[in-house]
Structures are given as C-alpha cells and as structure tokens.
CSV table of C-alpha atoms in Angstrom, one decimal:
chain,number,residue,atom,x,y,z
A,1423,MET,CA,64.8,107.6,106.0
A,1424,GLU,CA,65.4,104.6,108.3
A,1425,SER,CA,62.7,103.1,110.3
A,1426,PRO,CA,63.2,102.1,113.9
A,1427,GLY,CA,65.1,98.8,114.1
A,1428,SER,CA,66.4,99.0,110.5
A,1429,ALA,CA,70.1,98.6,109.7
A,1430,PRO,CA,72.1,101.7,108.9
A,1431,ALA,CA,72.5,102.6,105.3
A,1432,ASP,CA,75.5,101.2,103.4
A,1433,PRO,CA,78.3,103.6,102.8
A,1434,VAL,CA,78.2,105.5,99.5
A,1435,SER,CA,80.2,103.6,96.9
A,1436,TYR,CA,82.9,106.4,96.6
A,1437,GLU,CA,83.7,106.3,100.3
A,1438,GLY,CA,86.9,104.7,101.6
A,1439,VAL,CA,90.5,105.3,102.6
A,1440,TRP,CA,93.4,104.8,100.3
A,1441,ARG,CA,97.1,105.1,101.1
A,1442,PHE,CA,100.2,105.1,98.9
A,1443,THR,CA,103.9,105.7,99.5
A,1444,ALA,CA,106.5,107.5,97.3
A,1445,PRO,CA,110.1,108.4,97.6
A,1446,THR,CA,110.8,111.8,99.0
A,1447,VAL,CA,112.0,113.2,95.7
A,1448,ASP,CA,110.8,116.0,93.3
A,1449,ALA,CA,109.1,113.6,90.9
A,1450,SER,CA,106.7,112.5,93.7
A,1451,VAL,CA,105.0,115.9,93.7
A,1452,PRO,CA,103.2,115.6,90.3
A,1453,GLY,CA,102.9,111.9,90.8
A,1454,ALA,CA,101.0,112.4,94.1
A,1455,ARG,CA,98.8,115.0,92.5
A,1456,HIS,CA,97.9,112.8,89.5
A,1457,ALA,CA,97.3,109.8,91.8
A,1458,VAL,CA,94.9,111.7,94.0
A,1459,ARG,CA,93.0,113.1,90.9
A,1460,ASP,CA,92.8,109.7,89.3
A,1461,LEU,CA,91.6,108.1,92.6
A,1462,LEU,CA,88.8,110.7,93.0
A,1463,GLY,CA,87.7,110.2,89.4
A,1464,ARG,CA,87.9,106.4,89.6
A,1465,GLN,CA,85.8,106.4,92.8
A,1466,GLY,CA,83.2,108.8,91.3
A,1467,ALA,CA,83.5,111.2,94.2
A,1468,PRO,CA,81.0,114.1,93.6
A,1469,ILE,CA,83.7,116.8,94.1
A,1470,GLU,CA,83.2,120.2,92.7
A,1471,GLU,CA,85.9,121.3,90.2
A,1472,ASP,CA,87.0,124.3,92.2
A,1473,VAL,CA,87.3,122.2,95.4
A,1474,LEU,CA,89.2,119.5,93.4
A,1475,GLN,CA,91.7,122.2,92.1
A,1476,GLY,CA,92.2,123.4,95.7
A,1477,LEU,CA,92.7,119.9,97.0
A,1478,LEU,CA,95.3,119.1,94.3
A,1479,LEU,CA,97.2,122.3,95.1
A,1480,ILE,CA,97.2,121.3,98.7
A,1481,VAL,CA,98.6,117.8,97.8
A,1482,SER,CA,101.3,119.5,95.8
A,1483,GLU,CA,102.2,121.9,98.6
A,1484,LEU,CA,102.3,119.1,101.3
A,1485,VAL,CA,104.3,116.7,99.2
A,1486,THR,CA,106.7,119.5,98.2
A,1487,ASN,CA,107.2,120.4,101.8
A,1488,ALA,CA,108.1,116.8,102.6
A,1489,VAL,CA,110.5,116.6,99.7
A,1490,LYS,CA,112.2,119.9,100.6
A,1491,HIS,CA,112.3,119.6,104.4
A,1492,ALA,CA,112.1,115.9,105.3
A,1493,ALA,CA,114.0,113.9,102.7
A,1494,LEU,CA,117.2,113.8,104.7
A,1495,LEU,CA,115.6,111.9,107.6
A,1496,SER,CA,112.6,110.4,105.7
A,1497,PRO,CA,113.4,108.8,102.3
A,1498,GLU,CA,109.8,107.9,101.9
A,1499,LEU,CA,106.5,109.7,102.4
A,1500,ALA,CA,102.9,108.5,102.5
A,1501,VAL,CA,99.8,110.1,101.1
A,1502,GLU,CA,96.4,109.1,102.4
A,1503,VAL,CA,93.1,110.0,101.0
A,1504,ALA,CA,89.9,109.5,103.0
A,1505,ILE,CA,86.5,110.2,101.4
A,1506,VAL,CA,83.3,110.2,103.5
A,1507,ALA,CA,79.8,111.2,102.4
A,1508,ASP,CA,80.4,114.9,102.0
A,1509,ARG,CA,84.2,115.4,102.8
A,1510,VAL,CA,87.6,114.5,101.5
A,1511,ARG,CA,90.7,114.5,103.7
A,1512,VAL,CA,94.2,114.2,102.3
A,1513,SER,CA,97.3,113.8,104.6
A,1514,VAL,CA,101.0,113.5,103.9
A,1515,GLU,CA,103.2,111.7,106.4
A,1516,ASP,CA,106.9,111.7,106.7
A,1517,GLY,CA,109.5,110.6,109.3
A,1518,HIS,CA,111.0,113.9,110.1
A,1519,PRO,CA,110.3,115.2,113.6
A,1520,TYR,CA,110.2,118.9,112.7
A,1521,ARG,CA,106.7,120.4,113.1
A,1522,PRO,CA,106.2,123.2,110.6
A,1523,THR,CA,104.2,126.3,111.1
A,1524,ALA,CA,102.4,128.4,108.6
A,1525,LEU,CA,104.4,131.5,107.9
A,1526,GLU,CA,102.8,134.9,107.7
A,1527,THR,CA,102.9,136.7,104.4
A,1528,ASP,CA,106.3,138.5,103.9
A,1529,SER,CA,106.8,140.1,100.5
A,1530,ALA,CA,110.6,139.9,101.0
A,1531,GLN,CA,110.6,136.1,101.1
A,1532,THR,CA,110.7,134.1,97.9
A,1533,GLY,CA,109.3,130.9,99.6
A,1534,GLY,CA,107.9,129.6,102.8
A,1535,ARG,CA,104.2,130.3,101.9
A,1536,GLY,CA,103.1,126.7,101.2
A,1537,LEU,CA,101.4,126.0,104.6
A,1538,LEU,CA,99.9,129.5,104.6
A,1539,LEU,CA,98.4,128.7,101.2
A,1540,VAL,CA,97.1,125.4,102.5
A,1541,LYS,CA,95.5,127.2,105.5
A,1542,VAL,CA,93.9,129.8,103.2
A,1543,ILE,CA,92.5,127.3,100.7
A,1544,THR,CA,91.1,125.1,103.4
A,1545,ALA,CA,89.5,128.0,105.3
A,1546,GLU,CA,87.9,129.4,102.1
A,1547,ALA,CA,86.4,126.0,101.3
A,1548,GLY,CA,85.0,125.6,104.9
A,1549,GLY,CA,87.5,122.9,105.8
A,1550,ALA,CA,90.2,122.3,108.4
A,1551,CYS,CA,93.9,121.5,108.5
A,1552,ASP,CA,96.5,120.6,111.1
A,1553,VAL,CA,99.8,119.0,111.9
A,1554,GLU,CA,100.1,115.9,114.2
A,1555,HIS,CA,103.0,113.9,115.5
A,1556,THR,CA,103.2,110.2,114.8
A,1557,ALA,CA,104.1,107.5,117.3
A,1558,SER,CA,107.3,106.9,115.4
A,1559,GLY,CA,108.5,110.5,115.8
A,1560,GLY,CA,107.4,111.9,112.4
A,1561,LYS,CA,104.5,114.0,111.4
A,1562,ILE,CA,101.3,114.0,109.5
A,1563,ILE,CA,100.0,117.2,107.9
A,1564,TRP,CA,96.4,116.9,106.8
A,1565,ALA,CA,93.7,119.0,105.2
A,1566,GLU,CA,90.0,118.2,105.0
A,1567,LEU,CA,87.6,119.9,102.6
A,1568,PRO,CA,83.9,119.5,101.8
A,1569,LEU,CA,83.2,117.9,98.5
A,1570,ARG,CA,81.0,120.9,97.7
A,1571,PRO,CA,81.8,124.6,98.6
A,1572,GLN,CA,80.2,125.9,101.8
A,1573,PHE,CA,79.1,129.4,100.6
C-alpha cells in the first residue's frame, strides 16, 4: 500500500511490450506461436496454462488469417505482445485494407471460422478482441486475455 506522497510502485518485472515481424508465409504461423510462448516464459508472466493455450491458438488463427488473406498486399506481418499486471494482449498487423468479420457457424463450410474461434476463446476467458484500421491503410486484429481465468 502506498502512503500519501510516495512514488507509484515500479512495474512488475514481466510487464512490457514486444514486437516482431515475419514474412506473410505459412512458416510464420508456428514461428509466431513459438515466439509468443517463449517470450511469456522468458518474462516469467504468471499465465495459467489454459489461458496460455487459448492465447497460442489465437496467435495461430490471427497469423493464419494474415497469411491466407493479406499476403498479396502485405508481404510482412507484425505481431505485438503487451503484458500488464493481470492481462496479456496479442495483436497481428498487416498492410491489407480488408477488415474481416467473424463468421457465424455454418456446418456446410470447411473454413472461415478462425475469427469466430478467436471471439469465443476471448469471451470465455473474460477478455476482449477487435479489428482496427491503421493510419497506413492496413489493419490490426487484437485479443486481450486475463492472465488468470475469470470464473
């Protein structure tokens, strides 16, 4: 507890923001997933295993979407991981202007459920996700999860 006039507490050692880029190719999907897992482990983030698995699935889905749908106009993607005291946010940015929407479940389709899956995982964990446009005309898709489940 802080006393009046004292300086705010220093950030927790695992907090920070990290960003890396990768080519918009299939090999970047497992590479991004492994990089995020390694980063969280290296930083000592107190993330619950089930939240970590959901986050890694989200990373896979978002990078896969960039590879499948943005590669033609965006030869590179960026992944950013931001960790604060009790939350982790992952975002994937590409240079393609198309803003995707989460599709509804349709048993006749063999694909197109990636963003729906991201929305479900995020909602079940008590987090949030969205798509934003960048100033350069591309987009950022992000998901934020609590480090510990919110049941």
